Coordinates of C-alpha atoms and ligand atoms in Angstrom, one line a residue:
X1276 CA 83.0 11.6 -104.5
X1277 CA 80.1 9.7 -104.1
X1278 CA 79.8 5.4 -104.8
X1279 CA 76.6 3.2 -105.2
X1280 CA 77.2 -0.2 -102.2
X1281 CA 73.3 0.1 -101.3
X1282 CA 70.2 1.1 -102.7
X1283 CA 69.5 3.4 -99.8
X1284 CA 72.4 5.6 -100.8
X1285 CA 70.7 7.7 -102.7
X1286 CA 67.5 9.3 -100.6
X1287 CA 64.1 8.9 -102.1
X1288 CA 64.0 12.4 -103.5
X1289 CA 67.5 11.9 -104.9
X1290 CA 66.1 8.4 -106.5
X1291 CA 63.4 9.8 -107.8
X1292 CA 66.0 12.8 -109.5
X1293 CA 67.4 9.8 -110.9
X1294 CA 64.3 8.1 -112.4
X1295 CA 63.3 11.3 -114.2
X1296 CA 66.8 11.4 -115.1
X1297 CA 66.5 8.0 -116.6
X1298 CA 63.2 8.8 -118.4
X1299 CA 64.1 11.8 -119.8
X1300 CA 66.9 9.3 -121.2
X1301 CA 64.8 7.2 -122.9
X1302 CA 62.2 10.0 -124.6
X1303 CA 65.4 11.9 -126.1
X1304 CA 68.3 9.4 -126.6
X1305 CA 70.3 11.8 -128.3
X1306 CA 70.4 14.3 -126.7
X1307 CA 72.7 12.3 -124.1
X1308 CA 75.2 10.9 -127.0
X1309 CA 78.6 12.8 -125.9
X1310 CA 77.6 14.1 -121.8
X1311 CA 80.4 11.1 -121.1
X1312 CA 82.7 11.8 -124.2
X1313 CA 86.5 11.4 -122.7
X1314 CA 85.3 9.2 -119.7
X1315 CA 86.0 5.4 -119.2
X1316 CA 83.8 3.1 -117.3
X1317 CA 85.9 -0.1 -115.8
X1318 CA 83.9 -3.4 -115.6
X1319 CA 85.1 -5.7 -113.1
X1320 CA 83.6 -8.6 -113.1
X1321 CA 84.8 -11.0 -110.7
X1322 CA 81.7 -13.4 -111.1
X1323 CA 79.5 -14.2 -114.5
X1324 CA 76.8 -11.6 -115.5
X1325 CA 75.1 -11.0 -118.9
X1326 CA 72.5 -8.0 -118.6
X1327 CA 74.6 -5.9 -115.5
X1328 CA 77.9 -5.9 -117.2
X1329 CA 76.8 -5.3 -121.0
X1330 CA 74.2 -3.2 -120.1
X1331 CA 77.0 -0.7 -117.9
X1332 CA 78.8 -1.2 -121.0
X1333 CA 76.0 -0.3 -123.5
X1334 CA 74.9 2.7 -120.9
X1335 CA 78.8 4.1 -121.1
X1336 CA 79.0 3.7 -124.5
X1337 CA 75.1 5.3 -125.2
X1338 CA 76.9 8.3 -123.3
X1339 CA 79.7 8.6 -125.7
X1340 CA 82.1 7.6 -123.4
X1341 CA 84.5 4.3 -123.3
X1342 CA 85.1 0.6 -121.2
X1343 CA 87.5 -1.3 -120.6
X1344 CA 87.7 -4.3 -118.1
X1345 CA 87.4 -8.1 -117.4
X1346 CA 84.4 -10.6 -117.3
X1347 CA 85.9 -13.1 -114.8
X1348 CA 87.9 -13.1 -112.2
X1349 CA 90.0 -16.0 -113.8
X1350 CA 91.1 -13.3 -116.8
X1351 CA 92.5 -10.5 -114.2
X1352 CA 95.3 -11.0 -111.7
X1353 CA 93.2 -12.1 -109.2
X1354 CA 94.1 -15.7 -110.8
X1355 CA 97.4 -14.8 -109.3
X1356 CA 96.1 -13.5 -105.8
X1357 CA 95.8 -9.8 -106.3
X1358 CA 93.7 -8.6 -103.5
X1359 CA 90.7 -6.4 -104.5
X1360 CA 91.7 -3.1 -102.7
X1361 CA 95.1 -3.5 -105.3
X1362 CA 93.1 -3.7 -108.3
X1363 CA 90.9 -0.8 -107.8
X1364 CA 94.1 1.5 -106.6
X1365 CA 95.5 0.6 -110.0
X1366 CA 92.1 0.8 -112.0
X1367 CA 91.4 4.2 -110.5
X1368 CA 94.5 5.1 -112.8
X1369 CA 93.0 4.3 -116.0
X1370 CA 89.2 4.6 -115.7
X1371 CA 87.1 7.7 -114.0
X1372 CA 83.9 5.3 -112.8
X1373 CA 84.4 1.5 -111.4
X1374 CA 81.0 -1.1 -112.1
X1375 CA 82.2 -4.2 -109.9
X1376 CA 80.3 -7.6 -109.2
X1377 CA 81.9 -9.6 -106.6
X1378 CA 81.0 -13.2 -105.0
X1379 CA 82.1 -11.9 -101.6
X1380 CA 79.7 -9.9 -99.9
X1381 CA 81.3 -6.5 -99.0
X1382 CA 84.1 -6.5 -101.5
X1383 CA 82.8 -3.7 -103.7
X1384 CA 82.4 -1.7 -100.0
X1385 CA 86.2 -2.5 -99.7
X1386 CA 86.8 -1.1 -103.2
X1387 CA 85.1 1.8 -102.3
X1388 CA 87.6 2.6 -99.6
X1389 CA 90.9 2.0 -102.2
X1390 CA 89.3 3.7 -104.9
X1391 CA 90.2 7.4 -105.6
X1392 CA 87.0 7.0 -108.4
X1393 CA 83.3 6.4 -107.6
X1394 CA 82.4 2.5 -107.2
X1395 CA 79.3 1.4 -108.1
X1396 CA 78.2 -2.9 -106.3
X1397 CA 76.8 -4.6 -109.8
X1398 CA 75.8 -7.5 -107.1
X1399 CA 77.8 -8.8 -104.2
X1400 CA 77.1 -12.6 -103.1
X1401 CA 73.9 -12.7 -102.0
X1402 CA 73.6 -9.2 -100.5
X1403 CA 73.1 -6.5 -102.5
X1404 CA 72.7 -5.5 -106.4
X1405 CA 71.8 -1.8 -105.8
X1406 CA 71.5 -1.1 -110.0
X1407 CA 69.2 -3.9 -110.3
X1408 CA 66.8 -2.2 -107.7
X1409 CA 67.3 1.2 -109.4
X1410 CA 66.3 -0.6 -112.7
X1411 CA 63.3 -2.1 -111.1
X1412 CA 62.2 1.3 -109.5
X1413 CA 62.3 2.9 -112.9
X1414 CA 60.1 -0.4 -114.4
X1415 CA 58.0 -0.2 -111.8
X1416 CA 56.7 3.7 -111.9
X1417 CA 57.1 3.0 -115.8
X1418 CA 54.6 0.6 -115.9
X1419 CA 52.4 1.3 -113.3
X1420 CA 53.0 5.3 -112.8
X1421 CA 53.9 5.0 -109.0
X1422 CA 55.7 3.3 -107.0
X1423 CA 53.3 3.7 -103.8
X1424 CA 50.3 1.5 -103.0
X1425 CA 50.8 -1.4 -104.4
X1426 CA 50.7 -5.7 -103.4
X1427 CA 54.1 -6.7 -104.6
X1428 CA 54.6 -10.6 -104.8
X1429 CA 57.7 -11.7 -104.7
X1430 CA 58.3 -15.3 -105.3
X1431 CA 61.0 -17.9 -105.6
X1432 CA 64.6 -17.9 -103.8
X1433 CA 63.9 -15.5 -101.1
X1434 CA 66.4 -16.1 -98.7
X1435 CA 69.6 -16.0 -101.8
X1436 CA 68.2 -13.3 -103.7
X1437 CA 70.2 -10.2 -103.5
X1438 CA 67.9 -8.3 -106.0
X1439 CA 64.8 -9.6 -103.5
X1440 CA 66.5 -8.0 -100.7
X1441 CA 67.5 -4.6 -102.2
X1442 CA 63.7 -4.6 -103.8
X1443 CA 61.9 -4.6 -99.9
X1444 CA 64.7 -2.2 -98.7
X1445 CA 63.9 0.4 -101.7
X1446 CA 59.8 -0.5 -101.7
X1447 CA 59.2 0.7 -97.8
X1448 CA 60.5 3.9 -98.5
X1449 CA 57.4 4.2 -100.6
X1450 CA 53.6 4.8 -98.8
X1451 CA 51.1 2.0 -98.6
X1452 CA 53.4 -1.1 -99.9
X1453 CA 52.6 -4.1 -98.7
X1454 CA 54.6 -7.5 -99.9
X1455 CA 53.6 -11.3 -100.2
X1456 CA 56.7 -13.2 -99.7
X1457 CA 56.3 -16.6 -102.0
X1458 CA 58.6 -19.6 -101.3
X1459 CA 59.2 -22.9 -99.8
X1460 CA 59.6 -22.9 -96.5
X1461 CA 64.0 -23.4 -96.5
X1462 CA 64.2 -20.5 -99.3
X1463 CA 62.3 -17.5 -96.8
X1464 CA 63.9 -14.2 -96.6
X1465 CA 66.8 -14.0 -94.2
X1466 CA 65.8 -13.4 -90.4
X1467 CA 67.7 -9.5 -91.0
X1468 CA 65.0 -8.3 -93.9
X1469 CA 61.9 -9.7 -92.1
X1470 CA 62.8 -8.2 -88.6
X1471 CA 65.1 -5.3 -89.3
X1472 CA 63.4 -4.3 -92.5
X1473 CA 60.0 -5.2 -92.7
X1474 CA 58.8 -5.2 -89.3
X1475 CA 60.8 -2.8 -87.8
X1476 CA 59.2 -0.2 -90.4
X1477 CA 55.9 -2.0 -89.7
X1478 CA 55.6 -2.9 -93.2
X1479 CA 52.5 -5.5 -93.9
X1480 CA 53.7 -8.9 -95.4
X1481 CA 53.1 -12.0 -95.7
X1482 CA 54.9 -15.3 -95.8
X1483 CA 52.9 -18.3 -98.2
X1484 CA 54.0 -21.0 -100.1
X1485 CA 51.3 -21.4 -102.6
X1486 CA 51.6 -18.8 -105.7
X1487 CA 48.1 -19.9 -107.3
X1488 CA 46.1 -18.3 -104.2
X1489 CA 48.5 -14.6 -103.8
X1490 CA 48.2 -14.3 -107.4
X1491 CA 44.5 -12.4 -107.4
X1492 CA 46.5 -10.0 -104.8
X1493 CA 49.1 -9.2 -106.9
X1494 CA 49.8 -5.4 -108.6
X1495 CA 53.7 -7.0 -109.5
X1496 CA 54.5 -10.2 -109.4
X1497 CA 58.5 -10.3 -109.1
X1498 CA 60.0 -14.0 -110.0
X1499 CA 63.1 -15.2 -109.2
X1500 CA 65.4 -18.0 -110.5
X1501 CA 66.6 -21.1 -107.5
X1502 CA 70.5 -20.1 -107.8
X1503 CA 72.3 -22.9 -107.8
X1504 CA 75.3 -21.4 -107.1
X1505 CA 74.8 -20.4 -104.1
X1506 CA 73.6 -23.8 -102.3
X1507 CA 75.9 -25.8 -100.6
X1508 CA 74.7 -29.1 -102.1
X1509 CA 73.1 -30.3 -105.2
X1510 CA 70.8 -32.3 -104.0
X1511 CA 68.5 -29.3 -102.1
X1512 CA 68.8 -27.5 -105.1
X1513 CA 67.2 -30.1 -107.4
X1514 CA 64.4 -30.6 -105.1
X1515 CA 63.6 -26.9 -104.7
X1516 CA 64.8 -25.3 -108.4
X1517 CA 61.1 -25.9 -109.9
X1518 CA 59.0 -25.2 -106.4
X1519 CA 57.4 -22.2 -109.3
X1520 CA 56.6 -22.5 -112.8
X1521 CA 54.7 -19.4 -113.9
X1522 CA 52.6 -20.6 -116.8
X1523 CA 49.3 -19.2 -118.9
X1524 CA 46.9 -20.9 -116.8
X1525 CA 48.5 -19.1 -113.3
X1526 CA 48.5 -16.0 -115.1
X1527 CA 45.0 -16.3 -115.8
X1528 CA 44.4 -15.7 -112.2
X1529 CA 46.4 -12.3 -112.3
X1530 CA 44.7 -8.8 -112.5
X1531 CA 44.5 -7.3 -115.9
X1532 CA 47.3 -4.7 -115.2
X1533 CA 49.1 -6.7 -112.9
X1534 CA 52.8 -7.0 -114.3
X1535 CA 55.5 -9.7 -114.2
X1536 CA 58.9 -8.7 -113.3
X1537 CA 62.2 -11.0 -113.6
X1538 CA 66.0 -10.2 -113.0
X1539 CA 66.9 -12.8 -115.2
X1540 CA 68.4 -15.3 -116.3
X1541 CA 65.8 -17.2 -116.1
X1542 CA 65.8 -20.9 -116.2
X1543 CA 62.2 -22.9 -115.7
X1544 CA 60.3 -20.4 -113.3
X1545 CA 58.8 -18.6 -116.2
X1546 CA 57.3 -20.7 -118.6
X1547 CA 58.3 -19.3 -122.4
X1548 CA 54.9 -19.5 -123.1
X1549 CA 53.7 -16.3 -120.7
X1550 CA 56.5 -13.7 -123.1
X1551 CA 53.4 -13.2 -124.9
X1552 CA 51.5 -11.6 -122.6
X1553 CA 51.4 -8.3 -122.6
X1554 CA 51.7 -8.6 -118.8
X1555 CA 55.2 -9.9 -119.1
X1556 CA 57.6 -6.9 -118.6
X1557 CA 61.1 -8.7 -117.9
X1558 CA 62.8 -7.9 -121.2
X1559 CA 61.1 -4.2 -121.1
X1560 CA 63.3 -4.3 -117.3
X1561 CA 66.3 -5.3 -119.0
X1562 CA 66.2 -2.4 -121.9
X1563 CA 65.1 0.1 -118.6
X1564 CA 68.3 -1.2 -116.9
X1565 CA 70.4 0.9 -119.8
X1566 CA 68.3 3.8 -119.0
X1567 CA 69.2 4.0 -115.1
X1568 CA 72.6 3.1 -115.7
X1569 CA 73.0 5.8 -118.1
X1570 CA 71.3 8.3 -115.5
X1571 CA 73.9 6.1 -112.4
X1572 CA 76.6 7.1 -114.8
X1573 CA 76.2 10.6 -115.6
X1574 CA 74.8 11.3 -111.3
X1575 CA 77.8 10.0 -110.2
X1576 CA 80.3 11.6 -112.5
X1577 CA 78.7 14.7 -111.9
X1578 CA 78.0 14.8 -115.2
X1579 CA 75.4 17.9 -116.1
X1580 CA 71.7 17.2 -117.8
X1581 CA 71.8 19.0 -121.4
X1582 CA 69.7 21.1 -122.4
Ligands
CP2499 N1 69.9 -9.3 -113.5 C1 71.2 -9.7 -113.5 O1 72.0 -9.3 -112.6 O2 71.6 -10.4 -114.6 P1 73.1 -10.8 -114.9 O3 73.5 -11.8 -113.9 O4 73.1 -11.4 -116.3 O5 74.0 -9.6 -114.9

């Protein structure tokens, strides 16, 4: 039985198995309708999500399987102090696959050791969201047919971002990546991703505040909402939460095929005006997200590819 804590769990041949997986997903949508017939995903949610948990859902139910779960920790019996590694011993009796986003970092990794099903981290605090990586990956070669040799930007809340952190883990695997890290000075990547990550591998990178001059670099451009909940007071988060506004006139200073990525939510760092642009990709990620999940789904249920 295999679970999903880290993007690295999966090697780059077997994440590249899973991409064409996840393509061949998309081109023939049908063909996938029933692989998950009799199967139950179980969404546990223990923190708020729009796109992760409905798009699990959507990807279990595009499969022809089923869901069941909860959306807040307040609507499960954690309310009454049920301890993680409880709740998955008793899930694991009504659901075959576990999707589980957690404010503690580590607790879908505890999970994983209670479960007698496969776990899969839908974001943990402000460590990992290993699906989010895998949906990126599969935007990425989408949109740009590789996922080698290329300037990716990454700009915003570096040092909170879980999806920022899983991105440079997944991207060094690749040849010829380089990153320009894009942030005020108190929201840098942690001290583990720049020395244990980057320059352990010898990865080139860069650290700058100012987006207007990397933007010329840039092959992706990966934004990234100030998360407010996860300063410890309001009053640093409202003098960094608009430190980048991506608007028409920055964009103009983009390559033609450079592309603009976003987790989302969003909140002011892209301005509404830029969806236009045919450079904007963040709602084409979102719809990619079902894709991989679907492919997640089926690879870890040991669900065959039809023929
Ligand atoms: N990208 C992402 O994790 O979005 P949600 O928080 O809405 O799930």
């Amino acid at each position: 039985m295999r679970h999903l804590l880290n993007p690295l769990d999966f090697s780059v041949e077997e994440t590249y198995e899973l991409l064409d997986l996840a393509s061949d997903i998309e081109k023939n949508p049908e063909k996938y309708s029933h692989v998950c017939a009799g199967k139950k995903l179980a969404t546990l949610f223990y923190e708020p999500s729009t796109r992760t948990r409905l798009s699990f859902e959507a990807a279990m139910l595009n499969l022809g399987g089923s869901v069941l779960g909860f959306s807040s920790a307040d609507s499960s019996s954690a309310a009454k102090g049920e301890s993680v590694s409880d709740t998955v011993r008793v899930i694991s009796c009504y659901a075959d696959i576990i999707a589980m986003r957690h404010n503690k970092e580590g607790a879908p990794l505890v999970a994983s050791h209670h479960a007698t099903i496969p776990v899969i981290n839908a974001g943990d605090g402000g460590h990992q969201h290993p699906t989010q990586t895998l949906t990126d990956l599969l935007t990425i070669r989408s949109l740009k047919g590789r996922l080698d040799t290329l300037t990716i930007g990454l700009c915003g809340d570096l040092k909170f971002g879980r999806t920022v952190h899983s991105l440079i883990e997944a991207m060094i695997r690749y040849p010829h990546v380089k990153f320009v890290l894009i942030s005020p000075q108190e929201l840098r990547v942690p001290s583990y991703i720049r020395e244990d990550v980057l320059e352990a591998h010898n990865i080139p990178y860069e650290e700058v505040d100012n987006l207007d001059l990397a933007m010329p670099k840039l092959d992706i451009l990966y934004m990234t909402r100030v998360q407010k909940e996860r300063f410890f007071n309001e009053e640093d988060y409202i003098r960094l939460k608009d430190s980048y506004i991506l608007d028409k006139k920055k964009m103009e200073l983009a390559k033609a095929d450079m592309f603009v990525l976003h987790p989302l939510p969003r909140v002011n760092e892209i301005s509404t005006e830029v969806d236009a642009d045919p450079r904007a990709a963040y709602f084409r990620q979102a719809q990619y997200g079902v894709y991989v999940r679907m492919a997640l789904i089926m690879t870890l249920l040991g669900v065959k590819k039809p023929c």
